[in-house]
Structure formats: structure tokens, C-alpha cells
Short mmCIF file of C-alpha atoms in Angstrom, two decimals:
data_model
loop_
_atom_site.label_atom_id
_atom_site.label_comp_id
_atom_site.label_asym_id
_atom_site.label_seq_id
_atom_site.Cartn_x
_atom_site.Cartn_y
_atom_site.Cartn_z
CA MET A 1 -103.24 328.36 -8.95
CA SER A 2 -103.70 332.03 -8.37
CA SER A 3 -102.99 331.68 -4.69
CA TRP A 4 -99.56 330.31 -5.40
CA MET A 5 -98.87 332.99 -7.98
CA LEU A 6 -99.58 335.63 -5.36
CA SER A 7 -97.19 334.08 -2.91
CA SER A 8 -94.56 333.69 -5.58
CA THR A 9 -94.63 337.33 -6.59
CA SER A 10 -94.46 338.46 -2.99
CA ARG A 11 -91.10 336.74 -2.58
CA THR A 12 -88.11 338.60 -3.89
CA CYS A 13 -85.66 337.20 -6.41
CA ARG A 14 -88.15 334.65 -7.67
CA ARG A 15 -89.26 334.48 -11.24
CA THR A 16 -92.96 334.54 -11.88
CA TYR A 17 -94.20 331.94 -14.27
CA PRO A 18 -97.21 332.32 -16.52
CA THR A 19 -100.22 330.26 -15.59
CA PHE A 20 -99.79 327.64 -18.27
CA PHE A 21 -98.77 324.90 -15.89
CA ARG A 22 -101.33 322.76 -14.20
CA THR A 23 -101.57 322.26 -10.50
CA LEU A 24 -102.09 318.68 -9.44
CA THR A 25 -103.48 319.65 -6.09
CA THR A 26 -104.97 322.67 -4.44
CA THR A 27 -102.59 324.67 -2.34
CA SER A 28 -103.52 327.18 0.28
CA SER A 29 -100.28 329.11 0.55
CA SER A 30 -102.06 332.46 0.48
CA THR A 31 -103.16 331.85 4.04
CA PRO A 32 -100.43 331.64 6.67
CA ALA A 33 -99.25 328.07 7.16
CA PRO A 34 -101.07 326.57 10.12
CA GLU A 35 -98.95 324.89 12.76
CA ASN A 36 -100.97 321.74 13.36
CA ALA A 37 -102.77 321.32 10.08
CA PRO A 38 -104.04 317.79 9.49
CA ASN A 39 -102.07 315.61 7.11
CA THR A 40 -103.93 315.25 3.85
CA HIS A 41 -101.37 314.01 1.35
CA PHE A 42 -98.79 311.29 0.84
CA LYS A 43 -95.35 312.58 -0.08
CA ILE A 44 -93.83 309.72 -2.08
CA THR A 45 -90.17 309.59 -3.10
CA LEU A 46 -88.75 306.79 -5.23
CA ARG A 47 -85.55 305.60 -3.53
CA ARG A 48 -84.94 302.27 -5.26
CA SER A 49 -85.23 301.67 -8.96
CA ALA A 50 -87.80 299.22 -10.31
CA ILE A 51 -85.45 297.98 -13.03
CA SER A 52 -86.05 294.30 -13.79
CA LEU A 53 -88.86 294.00 -11.28
CA GLY A 54 -91.47 293.42 -13.95
CA ASP A 55 -94.08 295.46 -15.74
CA ARG A 56 -96.63 295.29 -12.92
CA ILE A 57 -94.34 297.08 -10.47
CA LYS A 58 -93.09 299.51 -13.10
CA GLY A 59 -96.66 300.23 -14.16
CA THR A 60 -97.62 300.92 -10.55
CA LEU A 61 -94.88 303.54 -10.33
CA GLU A 62 -96.01 305.07 -13.62
CA SER A 63 -99.56 305.28 -12.34
CA LEU A 64 -98.27 307.10 -9.28
CA GLY A 65 -96.64 309.58 -11.65
CA ILE A 66 -93.09 308.51 -10.78
CA HIS A 67 -90.69 308.26 -13.69
CA ARG A 68 -87.23 308.37 -12.16
CA ARG A 69 -85.37 307.74 -8.95
CA MET A 70 -85.44 310.43 -6.24
CA GLN A 71 -88.52 311.96 -7.84
CA THR A 72 -91.11 313.17 -5.33
CA VAL A 73 -94.84 313.23 -5.98
CA TYR A 74 -97.77 314.18 -3.78
CA HIS A 75 -101.09 312.37 -3.73
CA PRO A 76 -104.14 312.94 -1.54
CA HIS A 77 -104.92 310.24 1.00
CA SER A 78 -107.07 307.59 -0.63
CA PRO A 79 -107.31 303.79 -0.52
CA ILE A 80 -106.27 303.57 -4.17
CA VAL A 81 -103.05 305.49 -3.61
CA ALA A 82 -102.40 303.60 -0.38
CA GLY A 83 -102.69 300.30 -2.23
CA LYS A 84 -100.28 301.46 -4.89
CA ILE A 85 -97.78 302.60 -2.26
CA LEU A 86 -97.95 299.28 -0.47
CA LYS A 87 -97.39 297.47 -3.76
CA VAL A 88 -94.04 299.27 -4.12
CA LYS A 89 -93.24 299.67 -0.43
CA GLU A 90 -89.66 298.41 -0.83
CA LEU A 91 -88.89 301.11 -3.39
CA VAL A 92 -90.39 304.28 -1.96
CA GLU A 93 -90.22 306.51 1.06
CA VAL A 94 -93.55 307.88 2.26
CA GLU A 95 -94.37 310.82 4.47
CA ASN A 96 -97.73 312.31 5.42
CA VAL A 97 -97.86 316.04 4.80
CA PRO A 98 -100.52 318.71 5.30
CA ASP A 99 -102.12 320.54 2.43
CA HIS A 100 -99.91 323.62 2.50
CA LEU A 101 -96.68 321.61 2.06
CA VAL A 102 -97.82 320.03 -1.20
CA ARG A 103 -95.56 321.07 -4.07
CA THR A 104 -96.11 320.74 -7.77
CA LYS A 105 -93.26 319.78 -10.06
CA GLN A 106 -92.66 323.41 -10.99
CA GLN A 107 -92.67 324.49 -7.37
CA GLN A 108 -90.15 321.80 -6.47
CA THR A 109 -87.89 323.07 -9.26
CA LEU A 110 -88.18 326.60 -7.94
CA ASP A 111 -87.46 325.43 -4.40
CA ARG A 112 -84.25 323.75 -5.57
CA ARG A 113 -83.10 326.76 -7.55
CA PRO A 114 -80.57 328.94 -5.73
CA LYS A 115 -81.52 332.51 -4.98
CA ARG A 116 -80.42 335.01 -7.56
CA GLY A 117 -77.96 337.77 -6.78
CA TYR A 118 -75.26 337.69 -4.15
CA LYS A 119 -74.74 338.48 -0.52
CA LEU A 120 -71.82 340.66 0.55
CA VAL A 121 -69.75 338.71 3.05
CA ARG A 122 -66.77 341.03 3.34
CA SER A 123 -65.55 344.10 1.51
CA SER A 124 -61.96 345.03 0.86
CA ARG A 125 -62.88 348.67 0.78
CA PRO A 126 -62.77 350.48 4.12
CA SER A 127 -66.18 351.32 5.44
CA ILE A 128 -67.14 354.93 5.09
CA MET B 1 -47.96 280.96 -13.10
CA PHE B 2 -49.23 283.47 -15.62
CA GLY B 3 -50.75 283.03 -19.06
CA ALA B 4 -53.93 281.72 -20.58
CA PHE B 5 -53.54 278.15 -19.27
CA ARG B 6 -52.58 278.93 -15.72
CA ALA B 7 -54.01 276.80 -12.97
CA THR B 8 -56.81 278.79 -11.42
CA GLN B 9 -59.72 277.62 -9.34
CA VAL B 10 -62.03 278.08 -12.31
CA ASN B 11 -59.79 276.07 -14.67
CA LEU B 12 -59.18 273.25 -12.22
CA GLY B 13 -62.61 272.85 -10.73
CA GLY B 14 -64.84 274.29 -13.40
CA LEU B 15 -67.59 276.14 -11.59
CA LEU B 16 -66.54 278.52 -8.89
CA TRP B 17 -69.57 279.55 -6.86
CA LYS B 18 -69.09 283.20 -6.04
CA ILE B 19 -72.12 283.74 -3.80
CA PRO B 20 -71.09 283.19 -0.18
CA TRP B 21 -73.33 280.76 1.63
CA ARG B 22 -74.18 283.22 4.40
CA LEU B 23 -74.42 286.98 4.69
CA SER B 24 -71.69 289.05 6.28
CA SER B 25 -72.58 291.12 9.32
CA THR B 26 -72.49 294.27 7.17
CA ARG B 27 -74.92 292.83 4.66
CA LYS B 28 -77.16 291.70 7.51
CA ALA B 29 -77.08 295.20 8.99
CA ASN B 30 -78.01 296.66 5.60
CA ALA B 31 -80.84 294.15 5.29
CA ARG B 32 -82.17 295.16 8.71
CA ALA B 33 -82.02 298.84 7.72
CA ARG B 34 -84.02 298.09 4.57
CA LEU B 35 -86.63 296.16 6.58
CA LYS B 36 -86.97 299.12 8.93
CA LYS B 37 -87.49 301.49 6.02
CA VAL B 38 -90.29 299.29 4.70
CA ASP B 39 -91.80 299.24 8.21
CA ALA B 40 -91.71 303.04 8.15
CA VAL B 41 -93.62 303.10 4.85
CA ILE B 42 -96.33 300.79 6.22
CA GLU B 43 -96.50 302.87 9.39
CA ALA B 44 -96.90 306.08 7.37
CA VAL B 45 -99.77 304.59 5.38
CA ARG B 46 -101.38 303.36 8.60
CA ALA B 47 -100.97 306.80 10.17
CA SER B 48 -102.76 308.41 7.23
CA GLY B 49 -106.02 306.84 8.42
CA VAL B 50 -106.78 305.21 5.09
CA GLU B 51 -108.47 301.83 5.27
CA CYS B 52 -107.93 299.24 2.57
CA SER B 53 -107.29 295.53 2.27
CA ALA B 54 -103.73 296.11 1.06
CA LEU B 55 -103.02 297.87 4.34
CA ASP B 56 -104.58 295.05 6.32
CA GLN B 57 -102.33 292.57 4.53
CA ALA B 58 -99.27 294.76 5.08
CA LEU B 59 -100.03 295.05 8.80
CA GLU B 60 -100.16 291.25 8.98
CA LEU B 61 -96.45 291.15 8.12
CA PRO B 62 -94.09 290.89 11.06
CA LYS B 63 -92.08 294.02 11.80
CA GLU B 64 -88.30 293.99 11.72
CA HIS B 65 -87.97 293.82 15.51
CA GLU B 66 -90.53 291.02 15.70
CA MET B 67 -88.78 288.80 13.17
CA PRO B 68 -86.35 286.10 14.30
CA ALA B 69 -82.88 286.15 12.76
CA ARG B 70 -83.77 282.95 10.93
CA ASP B 71 -86.47 284.76 8.95
CA LYS B 72 -84.40 287.89 8.32
CA TYR B 73 -81.37 286.20 6.80
CA THR B 74 -82.62 282.87 5.46
CA ILE B 75 -85.62 281.77 3.46
CA PHE B 76 -87.59 278.58 2.93
CA SER B 77 -86.39 276.44 0.06
CA PRO B 78 -87.94 273.07 -0.80
CA HIS B 79 -84.66 271.85 -2.27
CA ALA B 80 -82.13 272.98 0.31
CA LYS B 81 -80.98 270.74 3.12
CA GLY B 82 -82.99 271.65 6.18
CA TYR B 83 -85.43 273.56 3.99
CA ARG B 84 -83.54 276.84 4.47
CA LYS B 85 -81.14 278.78 2.27
CA GLY B 86 -79.57 282.19 2.51
CA ILE B 87 -82.02 284.93 1.63
CA HIS B 88 -79.39 286.55 -0.59
CA LYS B 89 -79.73 283.62 -3.01
CA VAL B 90 -83.15 284.96 -4.04
CA PRO B 91 -82.97 287.20 -7.11
CA LYS B 92 -83.88 290.84 -6.33
CA TRP B 93 -84.13 289.94 -2.65
CA THR B 94 -83.46 293.53 -1.52
CA ARG B 95 -86.58 294.77 -3.29
CA MET B 96 -89.04 292.00 -2.47
CA THR B 97 -91.27 291.11 0.47
CA LEU B 98 -89.79 287.89 1.89
CA ARG B 99 -90.87 288.06 5.51
CA THR B 100 -93.08 285.06 6.10
CA ASN B 101 -92.62 281.32 5.78
CA PRO B 102 -94.99 278.82 4.21
CA LYS B 103 -97.34 277.21 6.72
CA GLY B 104 -95.60 274.59 8.77
CA PHE B 105 -92.09 275.84 8.06
#
């Protein structure tokens, strides 16, 4: 929690959020990102909807924390999560990611948000 | 020619079966792409190093490049002539695991 807050404040043009949100996983973004860190998490994205596939499949997605299409969630490697993924393998896209690439919902929102301010491309005024 | 009582295929013959009896090459290509995506999911779970029975079962499934065309585009049916029908006749076939045949077929 606090490690991410530190990294967030160090970046410019990024809003700092109070610490009311919960982190699903531990992130180690205070340390520099290692190049060949071992993969520890599944990055799961729902590509196909589970509409009309039955409550078992829909419930599996709910238990993975997926509520809508194109939503991405991260889960640590475990047999339980692996079984759930394989139950819905036609619907999801899975990637193995290291610890420092795990993003919470709030972090994903911030990553999508465009940077504030503007960049000067060209000025009509002659340069002094 | 026009009007409510015009002679159309539906009016003359009753039922007009709109599902083609075989897949077009485009639909077959899309089906292969979907199979490959599912293979990638299984491969990602295998690469994670997790061991579970669900993974063992998933690894038992033939991969897209190992499957014959017969299994990719048709499916066993006890009622169809020759015991095969187009896989696209199965409801929700794009989101189901339909890779293997019953024993002996």
C-alpha cells in the first residue's frame, strides 16, 4: 500500500489517492523493477461474455472477481485459480506476470487516464 | 410479386433451414483462431508451474495443430447420417470445449 503511494507521488501529474482503497496483492514498486523477475501471478482478461452459458460458468467468473468483458484481474498462482481459469478457458485470455506488474483496479484506472496538462508541439510566436 | 401472400420459399415450403450444412472457409479460420487462443490459455497455466487435476485434464485435450479437420469442423451426433454433423449446429459452440469424440467414434 504505502510502497505504491510513494511511487505515485514521485510521478508528476498524477493525483494521489487517500489510502482508503484496498490492495488485492502486494506490490513492490518501490524497488526498481527487476528484469527477469519470476512470474507469480495470472493476469486474466475476460474476452468472451458468459451470457447464457449457465450459472456454473458465470459463478466461476464471479469468483475470479470478473464482472464485465475486457476486465482484467490478477491472481497469484495457485491450483484453485488455475482450475477456475481452465473452467472458463474459452472466455479468458491469460498471461503470467511477475509481482511488480500486478495492478489493482485503481491502478489500472490511473494507468488508463491521460496525463494532465499539455505538451507544446509548435508555437506561432517567433522564438526569442 | 409483392404483398403479404407472395410466393416465398418460406410460404411455399414452410420451414426454411437457415443454418448452412457446412462452415465457410472464413468461419473455419475463425474457429481455428479460437482453438489456438484456448491452447494459449492452457499453455499459460502450464507455464505457471501450478499442478492440479484440471490442468492434467486440459493437457489431455488435443491441440489445434494436432486435431484432424474432421474434429475441428464436425462433431459426433448419434442421430446424424454417418454419426457426424457440422460443429456449428451445437448451441454456443464457440464457447465450449468440443475437441474429443466418444470412444469408438
